[in-house]
mmCIF file of C-alpha atoms in Angstrom:
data_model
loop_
_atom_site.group_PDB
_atom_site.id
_atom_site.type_symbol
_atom_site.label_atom_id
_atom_site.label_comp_id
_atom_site.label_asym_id
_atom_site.label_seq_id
_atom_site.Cartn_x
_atom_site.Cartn_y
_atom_site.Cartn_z
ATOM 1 C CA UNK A 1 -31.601 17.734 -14.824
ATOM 2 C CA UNK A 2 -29.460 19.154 -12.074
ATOM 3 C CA UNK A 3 -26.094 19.831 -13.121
ATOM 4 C CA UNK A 4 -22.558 20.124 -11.747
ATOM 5 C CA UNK A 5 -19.469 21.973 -12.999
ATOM 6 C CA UNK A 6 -16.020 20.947 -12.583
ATOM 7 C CA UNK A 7 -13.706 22.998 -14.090
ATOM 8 C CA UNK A 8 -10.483 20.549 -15.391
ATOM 9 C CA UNK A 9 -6.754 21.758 -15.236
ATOM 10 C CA UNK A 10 -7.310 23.687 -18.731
ATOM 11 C CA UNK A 11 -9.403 27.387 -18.075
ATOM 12 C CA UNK A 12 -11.624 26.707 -21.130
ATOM 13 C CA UNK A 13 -12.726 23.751 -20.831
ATOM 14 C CA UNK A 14 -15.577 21.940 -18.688
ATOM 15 C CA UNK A 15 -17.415 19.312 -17.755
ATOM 16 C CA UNK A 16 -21.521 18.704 -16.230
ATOM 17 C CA UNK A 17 -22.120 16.065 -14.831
ATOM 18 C CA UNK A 18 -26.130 15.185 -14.743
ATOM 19 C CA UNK A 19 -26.962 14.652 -11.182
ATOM 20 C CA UNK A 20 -29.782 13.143 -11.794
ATOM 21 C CA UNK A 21 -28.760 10.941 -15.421
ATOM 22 C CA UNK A 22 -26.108 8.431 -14.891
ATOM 23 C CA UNK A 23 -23.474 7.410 -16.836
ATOM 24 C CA UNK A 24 -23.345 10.560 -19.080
ATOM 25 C CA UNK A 25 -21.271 13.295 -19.225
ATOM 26 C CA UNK A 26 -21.224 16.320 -21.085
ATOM 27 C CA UNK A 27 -18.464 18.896 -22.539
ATOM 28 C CA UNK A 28 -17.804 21.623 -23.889
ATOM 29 C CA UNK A 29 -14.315 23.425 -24.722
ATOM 30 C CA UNK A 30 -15.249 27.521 -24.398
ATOM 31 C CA UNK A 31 -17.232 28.431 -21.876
ATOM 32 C CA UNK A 32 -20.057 30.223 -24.500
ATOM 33 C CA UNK A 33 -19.796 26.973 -26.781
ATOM 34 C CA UNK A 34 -22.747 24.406 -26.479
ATOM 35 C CA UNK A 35 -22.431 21.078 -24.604
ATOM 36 C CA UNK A 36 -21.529 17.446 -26.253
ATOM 37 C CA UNK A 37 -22.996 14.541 -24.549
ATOM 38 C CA UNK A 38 -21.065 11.652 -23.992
ATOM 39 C CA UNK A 39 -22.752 8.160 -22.673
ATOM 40 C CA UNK A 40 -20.583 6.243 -20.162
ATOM 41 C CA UNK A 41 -20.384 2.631 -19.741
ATOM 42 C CA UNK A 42 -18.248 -0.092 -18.676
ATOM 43 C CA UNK A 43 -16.601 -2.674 -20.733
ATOM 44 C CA UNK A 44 -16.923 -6.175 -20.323
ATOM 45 C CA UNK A 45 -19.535 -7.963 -17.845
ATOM 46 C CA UNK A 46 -19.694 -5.527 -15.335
ATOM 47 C CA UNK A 47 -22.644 -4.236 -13.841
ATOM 48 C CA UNK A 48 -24.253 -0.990 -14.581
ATOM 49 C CA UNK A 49 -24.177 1.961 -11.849
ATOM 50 C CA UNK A 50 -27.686 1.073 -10.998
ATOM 51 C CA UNK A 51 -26.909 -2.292 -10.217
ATOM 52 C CA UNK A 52 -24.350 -1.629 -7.624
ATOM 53 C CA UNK A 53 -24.809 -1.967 -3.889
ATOM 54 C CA UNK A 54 -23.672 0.950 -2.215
ATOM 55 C CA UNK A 55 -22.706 0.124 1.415
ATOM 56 C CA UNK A 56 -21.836 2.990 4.145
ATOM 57 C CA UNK A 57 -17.921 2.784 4.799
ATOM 58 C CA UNK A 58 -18.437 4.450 8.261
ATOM 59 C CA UNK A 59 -20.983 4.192 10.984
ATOM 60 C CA UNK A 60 -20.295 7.246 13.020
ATOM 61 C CA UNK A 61 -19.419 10.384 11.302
ATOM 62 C CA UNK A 62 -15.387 10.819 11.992
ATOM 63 C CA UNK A 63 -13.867 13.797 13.791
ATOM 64 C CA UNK A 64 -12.266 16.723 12.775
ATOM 65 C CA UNK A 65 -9.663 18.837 14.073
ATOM 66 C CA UNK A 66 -10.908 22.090 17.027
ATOM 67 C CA UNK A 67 -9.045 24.554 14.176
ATOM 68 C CA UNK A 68 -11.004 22.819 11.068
ATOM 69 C CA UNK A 69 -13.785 23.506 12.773
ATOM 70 C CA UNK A 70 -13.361 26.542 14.317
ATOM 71 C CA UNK A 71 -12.593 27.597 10.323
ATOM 72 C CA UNK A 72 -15.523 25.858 9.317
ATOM 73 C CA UNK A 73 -17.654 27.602 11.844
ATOM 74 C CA UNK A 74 -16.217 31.143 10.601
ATOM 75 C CA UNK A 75 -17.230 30.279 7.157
ATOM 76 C CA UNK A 76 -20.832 29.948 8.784
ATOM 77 C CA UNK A 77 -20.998 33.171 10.376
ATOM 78 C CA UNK A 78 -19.538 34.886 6.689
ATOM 79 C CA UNK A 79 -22.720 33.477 4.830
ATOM 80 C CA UNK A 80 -19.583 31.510 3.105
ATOM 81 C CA UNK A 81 -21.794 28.293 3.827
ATOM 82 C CA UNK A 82 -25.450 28.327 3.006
ATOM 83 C CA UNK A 83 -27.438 28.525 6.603
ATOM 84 C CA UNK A 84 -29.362 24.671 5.362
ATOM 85 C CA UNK A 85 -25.555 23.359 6.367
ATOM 86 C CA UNK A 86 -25.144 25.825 9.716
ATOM 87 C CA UNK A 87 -26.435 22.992 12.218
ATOM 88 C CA UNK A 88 -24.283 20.115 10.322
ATOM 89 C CA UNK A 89 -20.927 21.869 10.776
ATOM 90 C CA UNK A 90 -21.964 22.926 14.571
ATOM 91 C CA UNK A 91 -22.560 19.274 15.457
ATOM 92 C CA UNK A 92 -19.284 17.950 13.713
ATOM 93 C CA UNK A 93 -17.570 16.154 16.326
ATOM 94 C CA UNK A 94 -13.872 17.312 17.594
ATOM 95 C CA UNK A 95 -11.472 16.313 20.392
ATOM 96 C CA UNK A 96 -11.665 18.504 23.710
ATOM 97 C CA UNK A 97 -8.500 20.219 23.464
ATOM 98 C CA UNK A 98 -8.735 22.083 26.570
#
Protein backbone atom coordinates (compact mmCIF):
# COMPACT_ATOMS: atom_id res chain seq x y z
CA UNK A 1 0.00 0.00 0.00
CA UNK A 2 1.51 3.30 -0.98
CA UNK A 3 1.27 5.78 1.60
CA UNK A 4 1.13 9.55 2.10
CA UNK A 5 2.02 11.78 5.07
CA UNK A 6 0.43 14.91 5.97
CA UNK A 7 1.61 16.35 8.86
CA UNK A 8 -1.65 18.35 10.71
CA UNK A 9 -1.20 21.77 12.59
CA UNK A 10 0.01 19.74 15.85
CA UNK A 11 4.11 18.51 15.40
CA UNK A 12 3.26 15.04 16.81
CA UNK A 13 0.71 14.00 15.23
CA UNK A 14 0.00 12.42 11.63
CA UNK A 15 -1.95 11.07 9.27
CA UNK A 16 -1.38 8.18 5.97
CA UNK A 17 -3.49 8.14 3.77
CA UNK A 18 -3.52 4.62 1.66
CA UNK A 19 -3.10 5.58 -1.89
CA UNK A 20 -4.11 2.71 -3.05
CA UNK A 21 -7.19 1.68 -0.13
CA UNK A 22 -10.01 4.06 -0.11
CA UNK A 23 -11.93 5.34 2.44
CA UNK A 24 -9.41 4.60 5.29
CA UNK A 25 -7.24 6.54 7.11
CA UNK A 26 -4.75 5.91 9.56
CA UNK A 27 -3.15 7.81 12.75
CA UNK A 28 -0.96 7.93 14.96
CA UNK A 29 -0.11 10.71 17.73
CA UNK A 30 4.07 10.36 18.19
CA UNK A 31 5.87 9.92 15.42
CA UNK A 32 7.59 6.32 16.89
CA UNK A 33 3.95 5.20 18.03
CA UNK A 34 2.14 2.58 15.73
CA UNK A 35 -0.70 3.51 13.34
CA UNK A 36 -4.71 3.23 14.13
CA UNK A 37 -6.83 2.56 11.20
CA UNK A 38 -9.87 4.29 10.78
CA UNK A 39 -12.59 3.20 7.93
CA UNK A 40 -14.33 6.16 6.22
CA UNK A 41 -17.73 6.27 4.94
CA UNK A 42 -20.54 8.44 4.22
CA UNK A 43 -23.77 8.69 5.98
CA UNK A 44 -26.97 8.34 4.50
CA UNK A 45 -27.63 7.13 0.73
CA UNK A 46 -24.74 8.39 -0.79
CA UNK A 47 -22.60 6.64 -3.01
CA UNK A 48 -19.33 5.12 -2.19
CA UNK A 49 -15.94 6.73 -3.65
CA UNK A 50 -15.91 4.01 -6.19
CA UNK A 51 -19.12 4.82 -7.45
CA UNK A 52 -18.45 8.35 -8.32
CA UNK A 53 -17.89 9.73 -11.79
CA UNK A 54 -14.97 11.75 -11.88
CA UNK A 55 -15.19 14.29 -14.77
CA UNK A 56 -12.04 16.59 -15.89
CA UNK A 57 -12.88 20.30 -14.75
CA UNK A 58 -10.45 21.65 -17.46
CA UNK A 59 -9.61 20.73 -20.98
CA UNK A 60 -6.40 22.54 -21.54
CA UNK A 61 -3.93 22.71 -18.81
CA UNK A 62 -4.18 26.59 -17.47
CA UNK A 63 -1.25 29.01 -17.48
CA UNK A 64 1.01 30.14 -15.08
CA UNK A 65 2.79 33.19 -14.42
CA UNK A 66 6.78 33.78 -16.57
CA UNK A 67 8.16 34.21 -12.62
CA UNK A 68 6.23 30.87 -11.35
CA UNK A 69 7.81 29.32 -13.84
CA UNK A 70 10.95 30.67 -14.11
CA UNK A 71 10.96 29.48 -10.08
CA UNK A 72 9.67 26.31 -11.03
CA UNK A 73 12.30 25.81 -13.63
CA UNK A 74 15.14 26.72 -10.94
CA UNK A 75 13.78 24.11 -8.71
CA UNK A 76 14.53 21.73 -11.80
CA UNK A 77 17.99 22.60 -12.31
CA UNK A 78 18.55 22.21 -8.05
CA UNK A 79 17.45 18.44 -8.29
CA UNK A 80 14.57 20.19 -5.98
CA UNK A 81 12.09 18.37 -8.48
CA UNK A 82 12.68 14.79 -9.41
CA UNK A 83 14.03 14.81 -13.30
CA UNK A 84 10.46 12.24 -14.19
CA UNK A 85 8.66 15.95 -13.71
CA UNK A 86 11.65 18.11 -15.67
CA UNK A 87 9.73 17.99 -19.17
CA UNK A 88 6.14 18.73 -17.41
CA UNK A 89 7.24 22.00 -15.80
CA UNK A 90 9.27 23.02 -19.19
CA UNK A 91 6.08 22.65 -21.24
CA UNK A 92 3.79 24.56 -18.66
CA UNK A 93 2.28 27.19 -20.62
CA UNK A 94 2.92 31.11 -19.72
CA UNK A 95 2.08 34.48 -21.30
CA UNK A 96 4.91 36.09 -23.59
CA UNK A 97 5.87 38.86 -21.49
CA UNK A 98 8.36 40.29 -23.70
Amino acid sequence: MRMETLPTGCMSSHFNIGIDTLNVLLYRYKFGGQFKQMKLRGRGKHPSVEELPLNPVYNKTLPISQATKSDLLELCKKLAIPGRYHARYANLPCPDTS
